[in-house]
Coordinates of C-alpha atoms in Angstrom, one line a residue:
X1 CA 4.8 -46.5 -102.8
X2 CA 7.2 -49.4 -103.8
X3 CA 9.9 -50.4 -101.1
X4 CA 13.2 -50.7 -103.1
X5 CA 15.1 -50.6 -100.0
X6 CA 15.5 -54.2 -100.5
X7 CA 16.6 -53.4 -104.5
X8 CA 18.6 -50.7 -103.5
X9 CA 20.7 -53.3 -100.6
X10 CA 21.5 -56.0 -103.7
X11 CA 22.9 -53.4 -105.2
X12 CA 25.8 -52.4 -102.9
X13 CA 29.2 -53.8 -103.0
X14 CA 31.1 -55.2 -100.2
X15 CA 34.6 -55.5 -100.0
X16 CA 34.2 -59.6 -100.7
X17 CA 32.6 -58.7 -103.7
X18 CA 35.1 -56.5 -104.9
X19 CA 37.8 -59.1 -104.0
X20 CA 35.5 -61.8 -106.2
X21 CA 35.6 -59.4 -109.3
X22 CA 39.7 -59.1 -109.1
X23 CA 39.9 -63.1 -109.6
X24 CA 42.1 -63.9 -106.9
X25 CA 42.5 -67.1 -108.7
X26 CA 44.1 -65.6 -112.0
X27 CA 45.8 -63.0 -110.1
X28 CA 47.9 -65.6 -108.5
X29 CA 49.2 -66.6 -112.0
X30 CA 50.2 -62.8 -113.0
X31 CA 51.5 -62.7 -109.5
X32 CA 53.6 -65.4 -110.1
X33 CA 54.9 -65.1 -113.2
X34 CA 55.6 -61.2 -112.6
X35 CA 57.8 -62.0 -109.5
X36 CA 59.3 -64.7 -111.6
X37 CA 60.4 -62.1 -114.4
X38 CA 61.3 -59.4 -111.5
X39 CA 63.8 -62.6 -109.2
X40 CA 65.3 -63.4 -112.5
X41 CA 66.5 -60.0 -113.4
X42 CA 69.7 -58.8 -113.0
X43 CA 68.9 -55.5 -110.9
X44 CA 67.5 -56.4 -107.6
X45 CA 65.0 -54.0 -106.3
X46 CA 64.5 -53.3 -102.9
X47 CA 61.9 -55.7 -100.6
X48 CA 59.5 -53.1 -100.1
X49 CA 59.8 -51.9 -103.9
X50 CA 59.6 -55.2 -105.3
X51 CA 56.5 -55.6 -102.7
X52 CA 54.6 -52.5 -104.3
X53 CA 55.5 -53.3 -107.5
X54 CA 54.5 -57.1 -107.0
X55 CA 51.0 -55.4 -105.7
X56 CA 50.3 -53.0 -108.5
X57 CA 51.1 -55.7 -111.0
X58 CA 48.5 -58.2 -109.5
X59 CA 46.0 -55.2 -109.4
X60 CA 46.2 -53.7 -112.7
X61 CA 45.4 -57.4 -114.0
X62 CA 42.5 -58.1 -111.6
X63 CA 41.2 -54.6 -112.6
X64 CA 41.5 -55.3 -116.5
X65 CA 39.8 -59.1 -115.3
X66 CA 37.0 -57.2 -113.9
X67 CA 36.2 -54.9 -116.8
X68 CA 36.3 -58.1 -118.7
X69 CA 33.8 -59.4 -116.5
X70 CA 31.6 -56.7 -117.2
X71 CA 31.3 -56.5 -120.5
X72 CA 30.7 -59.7 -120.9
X73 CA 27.7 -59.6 -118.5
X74 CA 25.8 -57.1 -120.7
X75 CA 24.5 -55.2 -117.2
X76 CA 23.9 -51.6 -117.7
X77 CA 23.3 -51.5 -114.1
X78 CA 26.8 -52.0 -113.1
X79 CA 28.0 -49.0 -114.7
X80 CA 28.8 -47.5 -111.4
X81 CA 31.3 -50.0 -110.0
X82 CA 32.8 -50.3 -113.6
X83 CA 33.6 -46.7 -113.1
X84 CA 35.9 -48.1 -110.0
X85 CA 37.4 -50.6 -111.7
X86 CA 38.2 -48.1 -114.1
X87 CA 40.0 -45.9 -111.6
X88 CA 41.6 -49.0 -110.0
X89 CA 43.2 -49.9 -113.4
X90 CA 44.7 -46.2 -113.7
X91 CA 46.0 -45.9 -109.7
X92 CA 47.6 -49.2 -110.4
X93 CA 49.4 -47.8 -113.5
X94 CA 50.2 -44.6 -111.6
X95 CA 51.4 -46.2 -108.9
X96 CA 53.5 -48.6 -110.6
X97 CA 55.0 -45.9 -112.3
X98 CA 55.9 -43.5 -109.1
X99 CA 57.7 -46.9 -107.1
X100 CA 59.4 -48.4 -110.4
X101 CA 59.4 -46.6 -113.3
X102 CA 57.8 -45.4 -116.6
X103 CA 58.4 -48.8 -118.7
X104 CA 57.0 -51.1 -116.2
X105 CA 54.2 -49.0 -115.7
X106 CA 54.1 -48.3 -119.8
X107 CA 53.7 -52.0 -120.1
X108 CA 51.0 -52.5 -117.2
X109 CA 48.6 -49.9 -118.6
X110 CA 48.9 -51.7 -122.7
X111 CA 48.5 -54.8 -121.0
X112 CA 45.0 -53.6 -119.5
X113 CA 44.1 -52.3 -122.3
X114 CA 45.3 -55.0 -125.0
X115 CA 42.7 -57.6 -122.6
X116 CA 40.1 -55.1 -121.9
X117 CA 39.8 -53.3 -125.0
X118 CA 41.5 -55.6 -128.1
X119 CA 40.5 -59.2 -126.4
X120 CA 37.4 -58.7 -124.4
X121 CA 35.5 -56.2 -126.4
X122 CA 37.0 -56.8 -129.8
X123 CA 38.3 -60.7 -130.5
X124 CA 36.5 -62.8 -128.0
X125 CA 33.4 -62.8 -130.1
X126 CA 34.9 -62.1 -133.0
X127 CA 37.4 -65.3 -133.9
X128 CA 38.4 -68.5 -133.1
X129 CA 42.1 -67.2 -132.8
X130 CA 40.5 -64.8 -129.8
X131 CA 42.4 -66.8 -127.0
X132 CA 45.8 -66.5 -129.1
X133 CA 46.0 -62.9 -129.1
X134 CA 44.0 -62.2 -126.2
X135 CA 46.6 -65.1 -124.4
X136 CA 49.2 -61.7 -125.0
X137 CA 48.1 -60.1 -122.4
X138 CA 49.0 -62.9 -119.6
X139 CA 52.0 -63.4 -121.2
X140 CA 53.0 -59.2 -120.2
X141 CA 53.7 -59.9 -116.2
X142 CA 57.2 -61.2 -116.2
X143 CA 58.2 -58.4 -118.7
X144 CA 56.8 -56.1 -116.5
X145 CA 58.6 -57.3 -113.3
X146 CA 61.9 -57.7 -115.1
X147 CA 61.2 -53.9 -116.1
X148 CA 60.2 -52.9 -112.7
X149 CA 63.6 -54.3 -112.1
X150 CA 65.5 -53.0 -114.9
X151 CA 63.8 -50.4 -116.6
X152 CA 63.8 -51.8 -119.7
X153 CA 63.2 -55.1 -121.8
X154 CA 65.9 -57.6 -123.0
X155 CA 65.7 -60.9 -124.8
X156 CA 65.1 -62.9 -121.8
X157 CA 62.2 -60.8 -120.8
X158 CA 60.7 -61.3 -124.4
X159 CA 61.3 -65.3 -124.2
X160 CA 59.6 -65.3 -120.3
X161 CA 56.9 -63.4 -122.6
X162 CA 56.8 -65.6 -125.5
X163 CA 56.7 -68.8 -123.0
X164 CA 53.7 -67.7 -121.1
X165 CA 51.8 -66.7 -124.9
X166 CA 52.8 -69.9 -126.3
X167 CA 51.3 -72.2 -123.3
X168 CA 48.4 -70.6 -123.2
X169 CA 46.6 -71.8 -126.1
X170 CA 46.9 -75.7 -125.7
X171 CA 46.1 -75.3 -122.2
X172 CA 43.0 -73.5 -122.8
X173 CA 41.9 -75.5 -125.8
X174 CA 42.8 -78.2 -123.7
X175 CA 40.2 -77.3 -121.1
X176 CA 37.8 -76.1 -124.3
X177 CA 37.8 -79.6 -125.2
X178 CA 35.9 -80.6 -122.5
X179 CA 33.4 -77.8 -122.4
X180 CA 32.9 -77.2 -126.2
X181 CA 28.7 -77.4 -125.1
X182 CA 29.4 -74.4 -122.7
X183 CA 31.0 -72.4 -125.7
X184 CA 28.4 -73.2 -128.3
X185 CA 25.6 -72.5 -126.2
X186 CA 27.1 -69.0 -125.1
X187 CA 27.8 -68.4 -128.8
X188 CA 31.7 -68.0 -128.2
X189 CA 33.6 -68.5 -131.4
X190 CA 36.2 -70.9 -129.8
X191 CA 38.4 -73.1 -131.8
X192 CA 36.4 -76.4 -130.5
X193 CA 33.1 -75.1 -131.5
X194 CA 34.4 -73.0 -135.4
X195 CA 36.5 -76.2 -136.2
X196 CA 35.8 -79.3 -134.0
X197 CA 38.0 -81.3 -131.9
X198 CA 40.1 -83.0 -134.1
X199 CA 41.0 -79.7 -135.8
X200 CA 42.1 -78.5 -132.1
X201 CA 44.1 -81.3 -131.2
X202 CA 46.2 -80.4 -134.1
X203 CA 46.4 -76.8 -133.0
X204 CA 47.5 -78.2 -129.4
X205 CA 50.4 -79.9 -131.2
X206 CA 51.5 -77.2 -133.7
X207 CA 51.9 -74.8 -130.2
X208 CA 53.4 -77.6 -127.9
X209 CA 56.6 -78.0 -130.5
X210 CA 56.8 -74.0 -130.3
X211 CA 56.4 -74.3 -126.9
X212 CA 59.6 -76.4 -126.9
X213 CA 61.8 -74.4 -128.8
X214 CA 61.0 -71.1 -126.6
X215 CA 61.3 -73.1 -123.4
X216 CA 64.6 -74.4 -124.8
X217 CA 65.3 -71.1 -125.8
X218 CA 65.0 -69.3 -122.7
X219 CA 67.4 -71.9 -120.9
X220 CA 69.8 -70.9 -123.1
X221 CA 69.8 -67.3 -121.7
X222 CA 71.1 -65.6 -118.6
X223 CA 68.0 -66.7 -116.7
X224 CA 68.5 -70.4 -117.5
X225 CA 70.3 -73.2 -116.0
X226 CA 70.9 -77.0 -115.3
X227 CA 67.8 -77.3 -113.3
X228 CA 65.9 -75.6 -116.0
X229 CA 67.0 -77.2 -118.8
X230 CA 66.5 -80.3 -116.9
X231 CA 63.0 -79.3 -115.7
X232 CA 62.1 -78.1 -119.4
X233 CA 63.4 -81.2 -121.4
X234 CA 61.6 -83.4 -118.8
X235 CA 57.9 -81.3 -118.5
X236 CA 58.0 -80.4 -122.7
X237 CA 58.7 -83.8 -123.4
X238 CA 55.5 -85.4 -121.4
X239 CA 53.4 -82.7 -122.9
X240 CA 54.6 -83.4 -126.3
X241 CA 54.3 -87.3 -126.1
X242 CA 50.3 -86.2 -124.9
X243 CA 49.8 -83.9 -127.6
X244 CA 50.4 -86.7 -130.3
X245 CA 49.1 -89.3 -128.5
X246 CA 45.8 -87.5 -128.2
X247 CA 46.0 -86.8 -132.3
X248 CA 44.4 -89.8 -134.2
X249 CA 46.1 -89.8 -137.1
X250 CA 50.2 -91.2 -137.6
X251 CA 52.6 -89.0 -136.2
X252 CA 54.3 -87.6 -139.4
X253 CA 50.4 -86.4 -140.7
X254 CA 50.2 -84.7 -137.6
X255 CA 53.7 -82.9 -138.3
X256 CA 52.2 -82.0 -141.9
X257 CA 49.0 -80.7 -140.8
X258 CA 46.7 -83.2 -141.9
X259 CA 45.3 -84.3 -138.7

């Protein structure tokens, strides 16, 4: 008779394992930028609402992370602990909903399933625009903390979402440039491996100027401020003057699209 008590070991989880799936790493980032959306607003929750909320946020998105994960690692043997991250997307959702209210939680459970569902299973391998729309979903946390907050949305709650989804595709093309070998190899349809570099350095630009205007924008609202405007002239200025330095053709082809 075979021993698969050794099998059977590899396959339970610990709760360091479970931690690993949730990406601490990312989870700081919707952490962040959720409590961002949730200081700014003009309702101020209580500390130990804005805590929970703060909480369910950060796990909803290191649930839908961890659905991302596996389906991307093509493992019919980890069916069983999908089925957990499953239920921990929906007690998140719940939860946000019984210690905020419906909007916030509204907004948590498309955002799971915009990156789990539309994203992961449907445009990551599917275009080279996959990190565009899929970058929606990271964009959702400060609308859902100013919700949490408010109950609703406003106009600086869809600018703090427009910001985030307009910086995230020249940061990660950025980082695609250097790993475009990683991409083709896994047959990824990024933007570096469809089109090439020169074609994403363009790209990088073309979102960096929108990047200014919303991050000019947004200063302009309730939520901004002299220190903003001061820190967003300063920081889209220096990304700018990278993005068309790292463009090889004359500044005005660049504006025109023919870099």
């Amino acid at each position: 008779m075979t021993d698969t008590s050794v099998f059977d070991h590899e396959q339970e989880a610990g709760f360091g394992d479970y931690v690993a799936l949730l990406k601490p790493r990312v989870m700081s980032l919707v952490v962040f930028t959720a409590l961002v959306g949730l200081v700014v607003a003009p309702v101020h929750l209580n500390p130990f609402v804005a805590f929970t909320a703060i909480l369910f946020i950060a796990l909803g998105g290191g649930a839908s992370g961890a659905l991302n994960m596996w389906w991307d690692a093509d493992i019919d043997r980890e069916m069983r602990r999908t089925q957990s991250r499953v239920a921990l997307a929906g007690i998140a959702v719940v939860m946000l909903w019984l210690s905020t209210n419906a909007v916030a939680a509204g907004l948590l459970a498309f955002t799971i399933f915009f990156y789990a569902v539309v994203y992961t299973m449907w445009l990551k391998r599917a275009t080279p625009q996959n990190i565009v729309i899929g970058g929606a979903a990271g964009a959702f946390p400060p609308m859902i903390g100013w919700a949490a907050a408010t109950g609703g949305v406003s106009l600086e709650s869809l600018l703090m979402f427009a910001l985030v989804f307009v910086w995230t595709p020249p940061h990660f093309w950025s980082l695609a440039l250097f790993v475009k070998g990683d991409y083709a190899r896994a047959k990824v349809p990024m933007l570096t491996v469809t089109h090439g570099r020169d074609a994403t350095r363009k790209h990088i630009l073309g979102y960096t100027l929108g990047l200014a205007l919303v991050s000019l924008g947004l200063g302009l609202t309730s939520v901004g401020g002299p220190i903003y405007m001061a820190a967003a002239v300063v920081l889209t200025t220096i990304w700018l003057s990278a993005s068309f330095s790292n463009c090889r053709w004359p500044i005005f082809s660049c504006i025109s699209g023919r870099c």
